[in-house]
Amino acid sequence: MNTVATPEIKLTSERKRGNSIRSRLQDVLPKIVLAPSFAVTVIFVYGFIVWTAYLSFTNSKTFPSYALTGPRAYQRLWRWTFESDPPSSWYTSITNMAIFGFLYVGICLALGLFLAILLDQKIRGEGLLRPIFLYPMALSFIVTGVAWKWFLDPGLGLEQTLHQWGWTSFHFDWIKNKDFVIYTVVIAGVWQASGFVMAMFLAGLRGIDSEIMKAAQIDGATTLQLYRRIVIPMLRPVFLSAFIVLAHMAIKSYDLVVALTSGGPGGSAWLPSNFMYEYTFKRNEMAVGSASAIIMLMTISAIIVPYLYSELREKAR
Amino acid sequence: MRKFLGTAAAAAVMMAGTAAYSADVKEVQMLHWWTSGGEAAALNVLKEDLSKEGFAWKDVPVAGGGGDAAMTALKAMVAAGTYPTASQMLGYTVLDYAQAGVMGDLTETATKEGWDKSVPAALQKFSVYDGKWVAAPVNVHSVNWLWINKAVMDKIGGTEPKTFDELIALLDKAKAAGVIPLALGGQNWQEATMFDSIVLSTGGPEFYKKAFNDLDEESLKSDTMKKSFDNLAKIIKYVDPNFSGRDWNLATAMVIKGDALVQVMGDWAKGEFVAAKKTPDTDFLCYRFPGTNGSVIYNSDMFGMFDVPDDRKAAQVALATATLSKSFQSAFNVVKGSVPARTDVPDTDFDACGKKGIADLKAANEGGTLFGSLAQGYGAPPAVANAYKDVVSKFVHGQITTSDQAVEELVKAIDDAK
């Protein structure tokens, strides 16, 4: 194949000899432009992942130390996961992550889709409603956390107000309750993100070819069937994007826990990110913090990589 | 020839370097988190003292007001090799940095100024590393205090509690009168700070030292420690249900307003009373935690001095000298609520609680009953202190239910963190 192509290339290159430097430059220009950011990513993302992994096998305390001392940090985390009664901070963190991640992603997806379908019914005032739902996303988690902290505080917010209005038997102290405090984090998180998910789904809904819907309607499909059999399956790529966005927001939500609960009673609202920060920077146990970070990374990879793989392979087919 | 060129180049680089740093020579770069009104006012005294000697003051900006953010910023600065002249530091952190070899040496100044004699030995444990002075202590806070609203006290007809049981009786009286008996903020360091006092009260000075300064395992799992947790369980019943996550100054405000009778807190709480224009003995009362008279559980703010280049040393020495001068020690601590870090400062400017604090510190220093607070990072390194705070907080909030379990967890956690 090469032998056939060569004369032709020679011919064109001879014809464009004057342009050859420029065309070569054009070939490499994207690479040159991308090189710095690529290098930065390699060093500051992947390089530091490797560095963190290395530190987790050392005895680093306040400052990094580089003498390898074996998997002591992992052994401690293992013990804290499986041999902890009462629950250790690490055990609390990972169970909280499971509860929070599952409910936050699940409720946001369900609520976002529901709102999007309602808004898609060609209602009046959609232009006004859409930004109202979307707006919480413009706030930072810190603001959301502080606002909900005041709202949920039994001495300041909802409970106090209802008591003043005369409903004195009303009782809602989840934010002060070690067993329920993580659900208040879910409430605040869902409030913030479901509008954004709604916008994503709405865009997806608008992208569906109306011909298909009409054809289905002519075939006698009810609205419920229409959505269940046709619309929602066609929104699959949107589900993927929304899931990725929500999952990474769930995993990194450190600020929400701090602003909303300051860690919760006895540290009962911690997520692994809180654990990692506490141990690395406040408790001067950098090795344990690094080990927890690596475990978080591995857990995420174990969930996201197969999911991405299956989704993307399906698309490619 | 080549060698000459090399020297010239090096000289040029050095000159360039000096030029770049020349702005810093007459400047004190200071990293601290004293941003509240009273604290900032207290620091101004130091700034003025230094400006009289021709040194400019430069705060190293730290995003976020708390000490944690400052410590993270400091860690980054030290890792990058750009040391500030000095930084506010607490207890074992100083030793950590000294161990990492980044602290300066102030021994010359210390000898000249006689710090060895005037600074309590307990503080020198943290400001002297390997025979060298690496930090200048600014103040001594003590932790085993009761802060009581006098109006409420009069209303319920209470008197100073001398024993733990009398304290419980007093709290009962307040409860019967419909006042919140105990103002507590539900953050782990506040709960642990109160527990420091309870342990000292329950086990006595010897026991406190063995358990919380020497981390002696026998003491940690002794029956006395169990009894301390039982006492904590008793006192916790007098806290209002809404305490979880409350800041310490909000708890103090409850006492100031008369919503609550008493707070167990370090003497920085006095700063809040003073800022609210309250005077000791007429508006509020300060007693030692019952059963801890004669002993002082302390923590201390220190200015850690970094190993700065020689041309910046003069500014550092000036800062250290000014920090430990009697006039600054007096002026600063009157505002801050704490007591001077040297025992030879006259107490004329201090209010009643301050005078009592100074006398107590002196007595405790001479009697060997001055102990580092474990909750405040002066009893053991941060890893251990935080493990301890975890256990106390979990006990307070019900994740740990019995004192047997608490003791078991405490031993395990401290052993793990060592």
XYZ file of C-alpha atoms in Angstrom:
735
model
C 0.000 0.000 0.000
C 2.865 2.293 0.817
C 4.471 1.733 -2.553
C 1.319 2.791 -4.326
C 0.817 5.898 -2.262
C 4.388 7.181 -2.379
C 4.477 8.708 -5.884
C 1.284 10.571 -5.273
C 2.568 12.033 -2.004
C 5.833 12.956 -3.682
C 3.938 14.708 -6.395
C 1.825 16.737 -3.988
C 4.762 17.550 -1.762
C 6.735 18.770 -4.721
C 3.864 20.877 -5.815
C 3.499 22.418 -2.357
C 7.190 22.690 -1.546
C 6.711 26.311 -0.578
C 4.097 25.338 1.935
C 5.905 22.393 3.431
C 7.221 24.190 6.522
C 3.872 25.665 7.143
C 2.072 22.386 6.697
C 4.520 20.606 8.959
C 4.018 23.348 11.488
C 0.313 22.870 11.150
C 0.779 19.211 11.908
C 2.769 19.759 15.061
C 1.119 22.967 16.227
C -1.680 21.236 18.156
C 0.911 19.086 19.859
C 3.014 22.108 20.805
C -0.003 23.952 22.116
C -1.196 20.971 24.110
C 2.211 19.946 25.424
C 2.364 22.267 28.455
C -1.080 21.372 29.708
C -0.364 17.720 29.027
C 2.851 17.928 31.013
C 1.082 19.746 33.834
C -1.602 17.070 33.934
C 0.908 14.252 33.894
C 2.873 15.747 36.756
C 0.170 17.258 38.917
C -2.429 14.535 38.518
C -0.739 11.261 37.725
C 2.621 12.178 39.216
C 1.023 13.078 42.515
C -1.095 9.935 42.479
C 2.119 7.951 42.298
C 3.662 10.158 44.990
C 0.658 9.669 47.269
C 0.800 5.930 46.715
C 4.473 5.995 47.671
C 3.829 8.076 50.792
C 1.178 5.632 51.963
C 3.913 3.012 52.405
C 6.140 5.308 54.462
C 5.965 6.514 58.017
C 5.165 10.139 57.050
C 3.786 12.240 59.880
C 3.822 16.042 59.680
C 6.128 16.110 56.680
C 6.648 13.510 53.972
C 9.364 11.021 54.781
C 10.745 8.758 52.105
C 11.927 5.655 53.918
C 9.602 2.798 53.076
C 8.167 1.136 56.149
C 5.668 -1.278 54.657
C 1.867 -1.304 54.530
C 1.320 -0.262 58.155
C -1.155 2.469 57.177
C -3.235 -0.010 55.186
C -3.219 -2.461 58.064
C -4.611 0.220 60.330
C -7.331 1.087 57.838
C -8.135 -2.602 57.432
C -8.498 -2.951 61.175
C -10.646 0.166 61.347
C -12.888 -1.233 58.633
C -13.454 -4.759 59.877
C -12.635 -4.838 63.572
C -14.244 -1.713 64.875
C -16.822 -1.705 67.588
C -17.823 1.056 68.252
C -17.426 2.175 64.629
C -14.147 3.919 63.886
C -14.011 7.242 62.032
C -12.921 5.433 58.895
C -15.763 2.908 59.105
C -18.215 5.760 59.653
C -16.741 7.589 56.658
C -17.100 4.732 54.212
C -20.586 3.726 55.321
C -21.579 7.388 55.070
C -20.108 7.488 51.561
C -22.222 4.489 50.568
C -25.411 6.005 52.012
C -24.741 9.481 50.686
C -23.507 8.382 47.253
C -26.410 6.025 46.643
C -29.162 8.382 47.816
C -27.640 11.552 46.371
C -27.086 10.161 42.887
C -30.317 8.165 42.908
C -32.600 10.946 44.131
C -30.977 13.586 41.938
C -31.444 11.429 38.837
C -35.037 10.536 39.680
C -36.034 14.044 40.718
C -34.176 15.650 37.832
C -35.866 13.392 35.290
C -39.271 13.927 36.878
C -38.913 17.720 36.830
C -37.616 17.641 33.273
C -40.582 15.585 32.080
C -43.001 17.957 33.802
C -41.279 21.004 32.330
C -41.304 19.371 28.913
C -45.120 19.457 28.776
C -44.980 22.813 26.938
C -46.206 24.696 29.984
C -46.455 28.429 30.301
C -43.671 30.218 32.148
C -41.083 27.570 31.447
C -38.489 30.256 30.852
C -39.055 31.474 34.389
C -39.204 28.061 36.064
C -36.076 26.680 34.474
C -33.643 29.162 36.026
C -35.430 28.891 39.374
C -34.720 25.170 39.463
C -31.245 25.604 38.045
C -30.153 28.434 40.289
C -29.053 26.473 43.392
C -26.239 25.079 41.246
C -24.767 28.585 41.079
C -24.157 28.525 44.828
C -21.096 26.930 46.315
C -21.501 23.996 48.668
C -20.319 26.224 51.495
C -23.264 28.582 51.006
C -25.682 25.697 50.634
C -24.252 24.104 53.758
C -24.508 27.201 55.917
C -28.023 28.056 54.723
C -29.306 24.541 55.375
C -27.488 24.425 58.697
C -29.513 27.375 59.896
C -32.693 26.043 58.360
C -32.372 22.601 59.946
C -31.043 23.737 63.328
C -33.759 22.920 65.874
C -32.992 26.080 67.852
C -33.047 28.477 64.910
C -34.801 27.134 61.860
C -37.716 24.974 60.852
C -38.500 23.416 64.248
C -38.289 26.702 66.118
C -40.484 28.456 63.549
C -43.181 25.793 63.640
C -43.110 25.875 67.431
C -43.690 29.618 67.303
C -46.597 29.090 64.949
C -48.148 26.813 67.533
C -47.260 23.311 66.319
C -45.262 22.470 69.449
C -45.206 18.712 68.960
C -43.196 19.093 65.751
C -39.791 17.512 66.092
C -36.971 17.470 63.549
C -33.446 17.309 64.912
C -31.686 15.140 62.333
C -28.788 17.555 62.069
C -28.004 17.022 65.755
C -28.584 13.279 65.670
C -25.626 10.992 65.061
C -27.744 8.397 63.243
C -29.511 10.776 60.888
C -27.065 13.606 60.289
C -25.800 12.075 57.029
C -29.352 12.270 55.599
C -29.368 16.035 56.112
C -26.253 16.123 53.932
C -28.257 14.201 51.305
C -31.120 16.713 51.551
C -28.856 19.720 51.043
C -26.924 18.017 48.256
C -30.067 16.991 46.384
C -31.500 20.481 46.723
C -28.401 21.882 45.111
C -27.853 19.462 42.238
C -31.241 18.160 41.099
C -32.051 21.341 39.168
C -28.844 20.958 37.227
C -29.673 17.342 36.429
C -33.114 18.538 35.336
C -31.490 20.913 32.864
C -29.401 18.099 31.448
C -32.435 15.858 31.017
C -34.454 18.682 29.534
C -31.787 19.214 26.904
C -31.855 15.485 26.229
C -35.647 15.452 25.918
C -35.591 18.350 23.485
C -33.076 16.471 21.399
C -35.388 13.529 20.807
C -36.848 13.441 17.334
C -40.515 14.345 17.587
C -41.270 12.133 14.565
C -40.596 9.040 16.673
C -42.938 10.254 19.378
C -45.664 10.999 16.865
C -45.244 7.589 15.273
C -45.555 5.926 18.646
C -48.639 7.963 19.472
C -50.244 6.963 16.199
C -49.479 3.353 17.049
C -51.571 3.873 20.172
C -48.915 4.214 22.880
C -50.082 5.855 26.102
C -47.998 8.672 27.579
C -46.668 6.364 30.252
C -45.638 3.763 27.698
C -44.176 6.457 25.519
C -41.835 7.616 28.249
C -41.064 4.178 29.630
C -40.382 2.409 26.363
C -39.083 5.143 24.100
C -38.063 8.401 25.742
C -36.193 7.182 28.799
C -34.209 4.529 26.909
C -33.230 7.196 24.407
C -31.932 9.372 27.251
C -29.274 6.812 28.071
C -26.305 9.041 27.154
C -27.736 11.785 29.364
C -27.955 9.313 32.231
C -24.305 8.527 31.700
C -23.210 12.175 31.787
C -25.427 12.988 34.766
C -24.161 9.933 36.621
C -20.525 10.875 36.052
C -21.102 14.465 37.158
C -23.076 13.451 40.255
C -20.754 10.636 41.253
C -17.694 12.826 41.243
C -19.565 15.550 43.114
C -20.602 13.011 45.743
C -17.060 11.783 46.195
C -15.500 15.198 46.490
C -18.177 16.744 48.719
C -16.006 17.711 51.630
C -17.103 21.318 51.976
C -20.804 20.461 52.299
C -20.170 18.223 55.306
C -17.960 20.826 56.948
C -20.284 23.776 56.362
C -23.495 21.913 57.149
C -22.498 19.778 60.118
C -18.855 20.629 61.001
C -18.315 16.882 61.027
C -21.487 15.960 62.882
C -21.854 14.810 66.498
C -18.762 12.774 67.347
C -17.626 12.872 63.705
C -20.709 10.978 62.540
C -21.116 12.912 59.282
C -17.615 12.380 57.941
C -17.051 11.275 54.375
C -13.751 9.717 53.261
C -12.616 13.115 51.971
C -13.032 14.544 55.479
C -11.128 11.624 56.896
C -8.317 12.122 54.413
C -7.993 15.850 55.126
C -8.188 15.391 58.895
C -5.524 12.729 59.031
C -3.176 14.318 56.539
C -3.273 17.925 57.649
C -4.734 18.143 61.146
C -3.555 14.949 62.776
C -0.160 14.874 61.107
C -0.587 11.275 59.983
C 0.220 11.778 56.353
C 0.787 8.074 55.696
C -2.712 7.121 56.864
C -4.211 10.045 54.931
C -2.403 8.957 51.778
C -3.496 5.364 52.214
C -7.116 6.457 52.577
C -6.787 8.577 49.423
C -5.447 5.612 47.482
C -8.275 3.417 48.736
C -10.785 6.066 47.645
C -9.181 6.182 44.217
C -9.263 2.416 43.855
C -12.888 2.219 44.963
C -13.928 4.862 42.484
C -12.001 3.186 39.686
C -13.620 -0.137 40.512
C -17.049 1.415 39.952
C -16.456 3.968 37.216
C -14.061 2.099 34.919
C -16.292 -0.918 34.184
C -19.278 1.382 33.815
C -17.519 3.680 31.387
C -16.130 0.712 29.526
C -19.520 -0.872 28.991
C -21.196 2.408 28.095
C -18.554 3.528 25.647
C -18.246 0.130 24.006
C -21.973 0.107 23.435
C -21.785 3.510 21.810
C -18.931 2.466 19.567
C -20.858 -0.520 18.288
C 39.972 32.635 34.478
C 37.112 30.240 34.545
C 37.176 30.247 38.303
C 37.074 34.020 38.334
C 34.079 34.016 36.040
C 32.365 31.535 38.276
C 32.974 33.674 41.343
C 31.777 36.768 39.561
C 28.643 34.996 38.453
C 28.014 33.720 41.950
C 28.557 37.199 43.332
C 26.178 38.643 40.793
C 23.573 36.055 41.694
C 24.054 36.731 45.362
C 23.744 40.462 44.825
C 20.612 39.926 42.843
C 19.387 37.736 45.630
C 20.193 40.347 48.237
C 18.472 42.983 46.168
C 15.375 40.820 45.986
C 15.411 40.235 49.717
C 16.539 43.683 50.788
C 12.929 44.707 51.230
C 12.485 41.941 53.786
C 15.398 42.778 56.027
C 13.590 45.465 57.995
C 10.384 43.526 58.047
C 8.844 40.998 60.386
C 6.804 38.449 58.501
C 4.320 36.899 60.827
C 1.872 34.085 60.286
C -0.938 33.974 62.815
C -4.684 33.527 63.135
C -5.439 36.229 65.646
C -8.070 38.022 63.669
C -10.874 38.649 66.142
C -11.237 42.166 67.525
C -9.576 41.657 70.910
C -6.766 39.556 69.511
C -5.998 42.019 66.751
C -5.937 44.857 69.280
C -3.552 42.871 71.447
C -1.236 42.268 68.506
C -1.183 45.979 67.709
C 0.799 46.482 70.907
C 3.521 44.301 69.472
C 3.394 46.017 66.089
C 3.933 49.402 67.733
C 6.782 48.138 69.884
C 8.514 46.887 66.772
C 7.886 49.973 64.674
C 9.616 52.034 67.372
C 12.713 49.996 66.621
C 12.251 50.513 62.896
C 10.819 47.165 61.896
C 7.796 46.959 59.662
C 5.122 44.368 60.318
C 3.815 42.124 57.584
C 1.016 39.667 58.191
C 1.298 36.539 56.125
C -2.212 36.248 54.769
C -4.027 33.017 55.479
C -7.368 32.249 53.908
C -9.806 31.106 56.556
C -9.696 32.279 60.135
C -9.030 29.041 61.994
C -5.688 27.693 63.081
C -5.977 24.670 60.829
C -5.869 26.730 57.658
C -2.877 28.645 58.984
C -1.028 25.447 59.807
C -1.671 24.086 56.318
C -0.409 27.340 54.798
C 2.675 27.217 57.008
C 3.384 23.653 55.979
C 3.267 24.688 52.330
C 5.540 27.693 52.945
C 8.099 25.626 54.807
C 8.000 22.910 52.165
C 8.709 25.595 49.545
C 11.572 27.029 51.613
C 10.069 30.510 52.050
C 10.076 30.769 55.809
C 8.200 33.553 57.565
C 10.112 35.303 60.340
C 7.839 33.703 62.876
C 4.558 31.884 63.160
C 1.995 31.365 65.856
C 2.285 27.717 66.888
C 0.998 25.353 69.512
C 2.847 22.804 71.598
C 4.010 19.731 69.787
C 3.834 21.476 66.430
C 6.893 23.499 67.445
C 8.786 20.316 68.222
C 7.673 18.757 64.920
C 9.117 21.655 62.963
C 12.246 21.726 65.101
C 12.726 18.053 64.380
C 12.404 18.808 60.666
C 15.313 21.210 61.142
C 13.669 24.407 59.966
C 13.676 26.364 63.213
C 16.157 29.107 64.077
C 18.250 29.475 67.184
C 17.517 32.215 69.711
C 19.679 30.952 72.538
C 21.892 34.041 72.479
C 18.926 36.363 72.972
C 17.391 34.041 75.532
C 20.531 34.000 77.655
C 20.861 37.773 77.452
C 17.218 38.316 78.436
C 17.197 35.606 81.106
C 14.300 33.584 79.665
C 15.586 30.415 81.300
C 14.717 31.746 84.721
C 11.507 33.598 84.028
C 9.711 31.155 81.693
C 8.172 28.141 83.471
C 9.990 24.869 82.861
C 6.810 23.285 81.515
C 6.766 25.854 78.697
C 10.462 25.437 78.003
C 9.718 21.852 77.101
C 8.101 23.237 73.952
C 10.171 26.345 73.275
C 13.586 24.744 73.720
C 14.601 21.931 71.391
C 17.908 20.140 71.692
C 19.239 22.866 73.994
C 18.316 25.682 71.622
C 15.522 28.224 72.030
C 13.314 27.879 68.939
C 10.164 29.670 70.046
C 9.037 32.607 72.142
C 6.018 31.861 74.356
C 3.463 34.671 74.265
C 1.040 33.678 76.987
C -0.251 30.902 79.170
C -3.889 29.911 78.955
C -5.276 27.673 81.578
C -8.083 25.323 80.900
C -9.508 24.205 84.236
C -11.885 27.109 84.826
C -15.590 27.468 85.520
C -17.174 30.617 84.089
C -20.389 31.471 85.885
C -23.056 34.107 85.347
C -23.324 35.938 88.670
C -26.942 37.055 88.292
C -28.082 33.480 87.697
C -25.902 32.270 90.541
C -27.524 34.768 92.909
C -30.993 33.853 91.695
C -30.553 30.183 92.486
C -28.615 30.905 95.694
C -25.501 29.003 94.662
C -22.037 29.125 96.225
C -18.639 28.145 94.889
C -18.612 24.350 94.372
C -15.636 22.782 96.129
C -16.120 19.200 94.989
C -17.480 17.502 91.920
C -20.626 16.488 93.807
C -21.228 20.075 94.864
C -20.950 21.083 91.222
C -23.596 18.509 90.315
C -25.801 19.841 93.124
C -25.343 23.370 91.791
C -26.266 22.264 88.276
C -29.381 20.611 89.712
C -30.400 23.899 91.307
C -30.033 25.692 87.996
C -32.076 23.024 86.260
C -34.831 23.384 88.871
C -34.837 27.134 88.249
C -35.375 26.596 84.541
C -31.943 27.756 83.374
C -29.706 25.661 81.128
C -27.218 24.433 83.727
C -24.186 23.834 81.526
C -23.273 25.643 78.308
C -21.195 23.382 76.109
C -20.256 23.512 72.486
C -20.427 20.118 70.857
C -17.115 20.136 69.044
C -14.677 17.443 69.990
C -11.983 19.791 71.325
C -14.492 21.502 73.632
C -15.753 18.237 75.030
C -12.175 17.022 75.516
C -11.154 20.324 77.132
C -13.873 19.845 79.718
C -12.820 16.228 80.197
C -9.249 17.373 80.946
C -10.602 19.159 84.015
C -12.795 16.230 85.018
C -9.826 13.838 84.929
C -7.715 16.195 87.021
C -10.580 16.602 89.463
C -11.322 12.871 89.671
C -7.799 11.491 89.781
C -5.717 14.322 91.178
C -2.512 15.895 89.829
C -0.341 12.772 89.936
C -2.893 10.781 88.012
C -3.400 13.474 85.386
C 0.308 13.697 84.718
C 0.765 9.949 84.463
C -2.251 9.404 82.234
C -2.297 12.466 80.000
C 1.328 13.656 79.891
C 3.233 10.381 80.224
C 0.516 8.277 78.532
C 1.048 5.534 81.080
C -1.095 2.596 80.017
C -1.849 1.371 83.537
C -3.306 4.769 84.430
C -5.201 5.031 81.167
C -7.092 1.823 81.804
C -7.410 2.256 85.559
C -10.649 2.442 87.502
C -9.946 6.122 88.119
C -10.189 6.725 84.363
C -13.452 4.793 84.284
C -14.748 6.951 87.121
C -13.714 10.032 85.137
C -15.845 8.870 82.218
C -18.717 8.178 84.621
C -18.381 11.744 85.886
C -18.384 13.012 82.300
C -21.590 11.065 81.703
C -23.094 12.676 84.804
C -22.225 16.226 83.811
C -23.276 15.805 80.184
C -26.887 15.355 81.311
C -27.017 19.069 82.153
C -26.363 20.256 78.627
C -29.220 21.504 76.453
C -30.171 19.088 73.655
C -29.128 21.495 70.914
C -25.410 21.657 71.743
C -23.932 19.582 68.956
C -21.641 21.556 66.655
C -21.937 24.803 68.634
C -18.909 27.103 68.675
C -17.246 27.822 72.007
C -17.961 31.548 71.884
C -21.679 30.897 71.360
C -21.626 28.768 74.487
C -19.881 31.628 76.303
C -22.536 34.003 74.992
C -25.196 31.811 76.608
C -23.525 32.359 79.970
C -23.026 36.087 79.330
C -26.728 36.497 78.501
C -27.819 34.447 81.506
C -29.422 31.687 79.441
C -26.977 29.264 81.003
C -25.307 29.094 84.391
C -21.806 27.834 83.738
C -19.287 27.006 81.056
C -16.153 24.913 81.526
C -13.635 26.513 79.203
C -10.132 27.905 78.952
C -9.552 31.514 79.971
C -9.942 32.747 76.399
C -13.609 32.749 77.400
C -12.778 35.699 79.661
C -11.900 37.670 76.538
C -15.538 37.278 75.469
C -16.829 38.465 78.832
C -14.511 41.471 78.741
C -15.490 42.254 75.153
C -19.140 42.221 76.296
C -18.217 44.855 78.934
C -18.622 42.496 81.880
C -16.442 42.668 84.973
C -15.324 39.781 87.155
C -17.025 39.340 90.531
C -19.875 41.725 89.669
C -21.153 40.212 86.393
C -19.382 36.888 86.246
C -17.409 34.577 88.467
C -14.297 32.570 87.736
C -13.609 29.515 89.845
C -11.172 26.701 89.319
C -12.940 23.507 88.293
C -13.891 21.871 91.631
C -11.132 19.664 92.951
C -8.420 21.189 90.778
C -7.380 24.107 92.980
C -3.619 24.402 93.085
C -3.108 22.754 89.713
C -3.108 24.395 86.302
C -3.771 22.628 83.020
C -2.213 24.935 80.476
C -1.743 25.605 76.844
C 0.304 28.412 75.446
C 0.562 30.375 72.233
C 4.098 30.476 70.950
C 5.845 32.343 68.186
C 7.944 29.708 66.457
C 11.108 31.295 65.037
C 12.290 30.008 61.685
C 15.783 29.583 60.384
C 15.764 32.780 58.292
C 18.819 34.063 56.364
C 21.329 36.044 58.420
C 20.227 39.431 57.134
C 16.705 38.841 58.452
C 17.892 37.680 61.866
C 17.924 41.181 63.357
C 14.199 41.533 62.776
C 13.611 38.133 64.316
C 15.631 38.942 67.416
C 13.752 42.221 67.782
C 10.453 40.356 67.534
C 11.475 37.766 70.096
C 12.800 40.384 72.518
C 9.655 42.473 72.191
C 7.433 39.414 72.617
C 8.962 38.441 75.933
C 9.340 41.977 77.252
C 7.401 42.545 80.443
C 5.455 45.485 79.032
C 4.173 43.524 76.046
C 3.431 40.434 78.123
C 1.304 42.523 80.433
C -0.448 44.628 77.804
C -1.184 41.703 75.489
C -2.477 39.322 78.107
C -4.742 41.885 79.754
C -6.628 42.026 76.464
C -6.365 38.364 75.497
C -7.630 36.971 78.814
C -4.596 34.794 79.359
C -1.673 35.319 81.746
C 1.960 36.210 80.933
C 4.360 33.479 79.886
C 6.965 34.718 82.345
C 6.303 34.547 86.033
C 7.993 37.863 86.950
C 5.482 40.196 85.287
C 3.613 42.445 87.764
C -0.149 41.778 87.906
C -1.159 45.400 88.519
C -3.058 45.873 85.237
C -4.981 42.601 85.429
C -8.554 42.130 86.642
C -9.503 39.799 89.495
C -9.556 36.645 87.352
C -6.251 37.584 85.734
C -4.605 38.173 89.119
C -5.873 34.799 90.314
C -4.568 33.198 87.129
C -1.117 34.700 87.559
C -0.920 33.609 91.183
C -2.134 30.111 90.302
C 0.411 29.774 87.521
C 3.228 30.826 89.797
C 2.150 28.417 92.512
C 1.673 25.556 90.075
C 5.047 26.208 88.494
C 6.764 26.112 91.869
C 4.745 23.177 93.141
C 5.215 21.075 90.026
C 1.488 20.948 89.275
C 1.560 22.668 85.902
C 0.367 20.165 83.299
C 0.004 20.305 79.531
C -3.589 20.010 78.297
C -4.039 16.881 76.228
C -7.073 18.360 74.492
C -5.066 21.429 73.452
C -2.057 19.582 72.074
C 0.255 20.132 75.044
C -0.062 16.682 76.559
C 0.951 14.561 73.598
C 1.587 14.889 69.839
C -1.374 15.761 67.582
C -2.044 12.177 66.497
C -2.538 11.071 70.097
C -4.421 14.213 71.116
C -6.869 13.744 68.250
C -7.369 10.070 69.013
C -8.233 11.132 72.555
C -10.654 13.798 71.350
C -12.339 11.198 69.121
C -12.999 8.871 72.024
C -14.309 11.594 74.336
C -16.556 12.984 71.602
C -17.917 9.555 70.726
C -18.649 8.987 74.402
C -20.433 12.331 74.707
C -22.528 11.736 71.591
C -23.400 8.148 72.383
C -21.389 6.103 69.875
C -19.529 4.731 72.896
C -22.029 3.843 75.579
C -20.216 2.614 78.698
C -17.169 3.854 80.551
C -15.601 0.396 80.294
C -15.824 0.580 76.547
C -14.553 4.171 76.570
C -11.426 3.221 78.510
C -10.795 0.272 76.236
C -11.165 2.477 73.157
C -8.969 5.183 74.659
C -6.108 2.764 75.299
C -6.478 1.274 71.826
C -6.667 4.656 70.093
C -3.679 6.144 71.904
C -1.623 3.016 71.353
C -2.535 3.137 67.664
C -1.561 6.777 67.271
C 1.743 6.605 69.146
